[in-house]
Amino acid sequence: MTATAELQTAPPRAARVATWLYFGLNGFAVGMWVVHIPSIEQKTGITHSTLGLLLLVLGGAAFTGMQVAGPLVDKLGQRRLVPAAGILLGIALAGPGLATNWWTLGLTLILVGFGNGSIDVGMNAQAVVVERGYPRPIMAAFHAMWSIGGAIAAVIGAATLRVGVPTEVTLGLSGLVCIAIALAASRFLLEATVSDEDSDEGVPREKPPAKLVWALGGLAFGLMLSEGVANDWAALHFRDILGTTVSTAAFAYGAFAVAMTVGRFLTDRVAAVVGPAAIVRWGAAMAAVGLTLVIVVPWVSVALVGWAIFGLGLAGGVPQLFTAAGNLDPRSSGALMARVVGLGYVGLLAGPALIGGLAHWMPLNIAFILPVALCVLTFFGGPVLKNNR
């Protein structure tokens, strides 16, 4: 037998643009929710502690969505699941703006989390398939588009809040935008090719080693935990440890976020030359150096550079890990990616909480030793990707 399952019509460039749109859609949806958290908290009359619990519900729903979507990607195909997840996320996005109390907000956040987790796995699986049609890596640029989507949401959200547009109107219209993008881009998505050797039922299937899957997931956990620390604690480090004003403190996260976005646009070309293992290893080493500067140097200018180096170092690692997971077995790439993405997401959620706990016992900058240690461990664990090239 020599037949091969065909890609479904979309040329690689069109599929690449469509996948960019899905990543941007996801970042935009998440960003619109984050920007409106204060107004939603005020409207529903909930306390900070209640909001914290509801954010855990959101995270749990997202993780569940990832684990459900992974096998469905393999069974239903990416051209069905990815648009469906985008539509679900768009519909769900309107919900928090309509919530009036803690339980209605909680119900809507379950839908938002489930839709977010589903599209996260689906669009990353699609990115792996699209990347196979190119002679060089392109995964990191997709993740950069997620950041750009979030930045667009921050600008639009800030503008609408400034002029007094009701939250339910902004989130409702944003949801419609997400639905429109999901529908428009769906026709350009690709399905994974499956060779006869993979699809022949008479050929025994050799599953990827479980240790390798867990190793990739563990590396993703460490890197995304470190990213979560920067997201939630960079500005507070400037305010509480370095004694800056709130406006100056915002530059700490800004330096990290901008450096990460720029780094993701640059990573693909570098990865084509040095390979994914080097990107993960030396990126983690760079991140460790940058955050060490933040820990030990009490000067704002140096700390700002440290946060930027930290973001640049973390920029390329996670995309390489997701690509590796998706290429372990084309027949079950969705399920495998769900495990790795899910573990990474747990790290993203756990990082801020762990640092918050440590900060009760030690200065905040000393608590940052935890992500530094994880980056060092990632440096030594990075060669696992060489076995997957």
Coordinates of C-alpha atoms in Angstrom, one line a residue, residues 128-358:
V128 CA 2.1 21.5 14.5
V129 CA 0.4 20.3 11.3
V130 CA 0.9 23.6 9.5
E131 CA 4.6 23.6 10.6
R132 CA 5.1 20.3 8.8
G133 CA 4.4 22.0 5.5
Y134 CA 7.4 24.4 6.0
P135 CA 11.1 23.8 5.7
R136 CA 11.8 25.6 9.0
P137 CA 10.2 26.0 12.4
I138 CA 7.3 28.5 12.7
M139 CA 5.6 27.5 16.0
A140 CA 7.0 30.4 18.1
A141 CA 5.5 33.0 15.8
F142 CA 2.0 31.5 16.5
H143 CA 2.6 32.0 20.2
A144 CA 3.7 35.6 19.5
M145 CA 0.3 36.2 17.9
W146 CA -1.4 35.1 21.1
S147 CA 0.5 37.9 22.9
I148 CA -0.4 40.4 20.2
G149 CA -4.1 39.4 20.6
G150 CA -3.8 40.1 24.3
A151 CA -2.2 43.5 23.7
I152 CA -5.0 44.5 21.3
A153 CA -7.5 43.5 23.9
A154 CA -5.7 45.6 26.5
V155 CA -5.8 48.7 24.3
I156 CA -9.5 48.2 23.2
G157 CA -10.6 47.3 26.7
A158 CA -8.9 50.3 28.3
A159 CA -10.4 52.6 25.7
T160 CA -14.0 51.3 26.2
L161 CA -13.7 51.5 29.9
R162 CA -12.4 55.0 29.7
V163 CA -15.4 56.2 27.7
G164 CA -17.9 54.3 29.9
V165 CA -19.0 51.5 27.5
P166 CA -20.8 48.9 29.6
T167 CA -18.8 45.8 30.3
E168 CA -21.6 43.5 28.9
V169 CA -21.6 45.4 25.7
T170 CA -17.8 45.3 25.2
L171 CA -17.6 41.6 26.0
G172 CA -20.6 40.7 23.9
L173 CA -19.2 42.5 20.9
S174 CA -15.8 41.0 21.5
G175 CA -17.5 37.5 21.6
L176 CA -19.1 38.2 18.2
V177 CA -15.7 39.2 16.8
C178 CA -14.2 35.9 18.0
I179 CA -17.1 33.9 16.5
A180 CA -16.7 35.7 13.2
I181 CA -12.9 35.0 13.1
A182 CA -13.5 31.4 14.0
L183 CA -15.9 30.9 11.2
A184 CA -14.0 32.8 8.6
A185 CA -10.7 31.0 9.2
S186 CA -12.1 27.5 9.5
R187 CA -12.1 26.7 5.8
F188 CA -8.3 27.2 5.6
L189 CA -7.4 24.7 8.3
L190 CA -5.5 21.5 7.6
E191 CA -5.9 17.9 8.8
A192 CA -2.9 15.8 9.8
T193 CA -1.5 13.4 7.2
V194 CA -1.4 9.7 8.2
S195 CA 0.9 7.4 6.3
D196 CA 0.0 3.8 5.5
E197 CA 2.5 2.6 8.0
D198 CA 0.7 4.6 10.7
S199 CA -2.9 3.8 9.6
D200 CA -2.4 0.1 8.7
E201 CA -4.3 -1.9 11.3
G202 CA -2.0 -4.9 10.7
V203 CA 1.0 -2.9 11.9
P204 CA 1.5 -2.9 15.7
R205 CA 1.4 0.7 17.1
E206 CA 4.4 1.6 19.1
K207 CA 3.3 4.2 21.6
P208 CA 5.6 7.1 22.6
P209 CA 7.5 6.3 25.8
A210 CA 5.4 7.6 28.7
K211 CA 8.6 8.9 30.3
L212 CA 9.3 11.1 27.3
V213 CA 5.7 12.6 27.4
W214 CA 6.1 13.3 31.1
A215 CA 9.5 14.8 30.6
L216 CA 8.1 17.2 28.0
G217 CA 5.2 18.0 30.3
G218 CA 7.6 18.6 33.2
L219 CA 9.7 21.0 31.2
A220 CA 6.6 22.9 30.1
F221 CA 5.4 23.0 33.7
G222 CA 8.7 24.7 34.8
L223 CA 8.8 27.2 32.0
M224 CA 5.2 28.2 32.2
L225 CA 5.3 28.4 36.0
S226 CA 8.2 30.9 35.5
E227 CA 6.1 32.8 33.0
G228 CA 3.2 33.0 35.5
V229 CA 5.5 34.4 38.1
A230 CA 6.4 37.3 35.8
N231 CA 2.8 37.9 34.9
D232 CA 1.6 38.3 38.4
W233 CA 4.6 39.4 40.4
A234 CA 6.9 41.6 38.2
A235 CA 5.1 44.8 38.9
L236 CA 4.7 44.0 42.6
H237 CA 8.4 43.4 42.8
F238 CA 9.1 46.9 41.6
R239 CA 6.6 48.4 43.9
D240 CA 7.3 46.5 47.1
I241 CA 11.0 45.6 46.9
L242 CA 12.4 48.5 44.9
G243 CA 10.0 51.1 46.2
T244 CA 8.8 52.5 42.8
T245 CA 5.5 54.2 42.1
V246 CA 2.7 52.1 40.6
S247 CA 3.2 53.7 37.2
T248 CA 6.9 52.8 37.2
A249 CA 6.1 49.3 38.4
A250 CA 4.0 48.7 35.3
F251 CA 7.2 48.9 33.2
A252 CA 8.5 45.7 34.8
Y253 CA 5.8 43.5 33.3
G254 CA 5.9 45.6 30.2
A255 CA 9.6 44.9 29.7
F256 CA 9.0 41.1 30.2
A257 CA 6.0 41.0 27.9
V258 CA 7.6 43.0 25.1
A259 CA 10.8 41.0 25.2
M260 CA 8.9 37.7 25.2
T261 CA 6.8 38.7 22.2
V262 CA 9.8 39.9 20.2
G263 CA 11.7 36.8 21.2
R264 CA 9.0 34.6 19.8
F265 CA 9.1 36.3 16.5
L266 CA 12.9 35.7 16.4
T267 CA 12.9 32.2 17.8
D268 CA 11.8 30.3 14.7
R269 CA 14.8 31.3 12.6
V270 CA 17.2 30.6 15.4
A271 CA 15.7 27.2 16.0
A272 CA 16.1 26.3 12.4
V273 CA 19.9 26.8 12.8
V274 CA 20.6 25.5 16.4
G275 CA 17.7 23.0 16.9
P276 CA 14.9 22.9 19.5
A277 CA 17.0 21.4 22.3
A278 CA 19.4 24.4 22.2
I279 CA 16.5 26.9 22.2
V280 CA 15.0 25.3 25.4
R281 CA 18.3 24.8 27.2
W282 CA 20.0 28.1 26.5
G283 CA 16.8 30.1 26.6
A284 CA 16.2 28.6 30.1
A285 CA 19.8 29.6 31.1
M286 CA 19.2 33.1 29.8
A287 CA 16.0 33.3 31.8
A288 CA 17.8 32.2 35.0
V289 CA 20.5 34.9 34.5
G290 CA 17.8 37.5 33.9
L291 CA 15.8 36.7 37.0
T292 CA 19.0 36.4 39.1
L293 CA 19.7 40.0 38.2
V294 CA 16.2 40.9 39.4
I295 CA 16.9 39.0 42.7
V296 CA 20.3 40.4 43.6
V297 CA 20.5 43.9 42.1
P298 CA 18.5 46.7 43.9
W299 CA 18.6 49.2 41.0
V300 CA 15.5 49.8 38.9
S301 CA 17.3 50.1 35.6
V302 CA 19.2 46.8 36.1
A303 CA 16.1 45.0 37.3
L304 CA 14.2 46.3 34.2
V305 CA 16.9 44.7 32.0
G306 CA 16.7 41.6 34.1
W307 CA 12.9 41.2 33.5
A308 CA 13.5 41.8 29.8
I309 CA 16.2 39.1 29.7
F310 CA 13.9 36.8 31.6
G311 CA 11.2 37.3 29.0
L312 CA 13.5 36.8 26.1
G313 CA 14.9 33.6 27.6
L314 CA 11.4 32.1 28.1
A315 CA 10.2 33.1 24.7
G316 CA 11.1 30.1 22.7
G317 CA 11.0 27.1 25.0
V318 CA 7.3 26.3 25.3
P319 CA 6.7 26.4 21.5
Q320 CA 9.5 23.9 21.0
L321 CA 8.0 21.6 23.7
F322 CA 4.5 21.7 22.2
T323 CA 5.9 20.9 18.7
A324 CA 7.8 18.0 20.1
A325 CA 4.6 16.6 21.8
G326 CA 2.6 17.0 18.7
N327 CA 5.1 15.1 16.6
L328 CA 5.5 12.2 18.9
D329 CA 2.7 10.3 17.2
P330 CA 0.6 11.8 14.4
R331 CA -2.3 9.4 15.2
S332 CA -2.7 10.7 18.7
S333 CA -1.1 14.1 18.6
G334 CA -4.1 15.8 20.2
A335 CA -4.2 13.6 23.2
L336 CA -0.4 13.8 23.7
M337 CA -0.4 17.6 23.3
A338 CA -3.2 17.8 25.8
R339 CA -1.0 16.2 28.4
V340 CA 1.9 18.5 27.8
V341 CA -0.1 21.7 27.4
G342 CA -2.2 20.7 30.5
L343 CA 0.9 20.3 32.6
G344 CA 2.2 23.6 31.4
Y345 CA -1.1 25.3 32.2
V346 CA -1.0 23.8 35.7
G347 CA 2.4 25.5 36.1
L348 CA 1.1 28.8 34.8
L349 CA -1.6 28.7 37.5
A350 CA 0.6 27.3 40.3
G351 CA 3.5 29.7 39.9
P352 CA 1.8 32.9 41.2
A353 CA 0.2 31.0 44.1
L354 CA 3.5 29.3 45.1
I355 CA 5.4 32.6 45.1
G356 CA 2.6 34.2 47.1
G357 CA 2.9 31.5 49.7
L358 CA 6.7 31.8 49.9

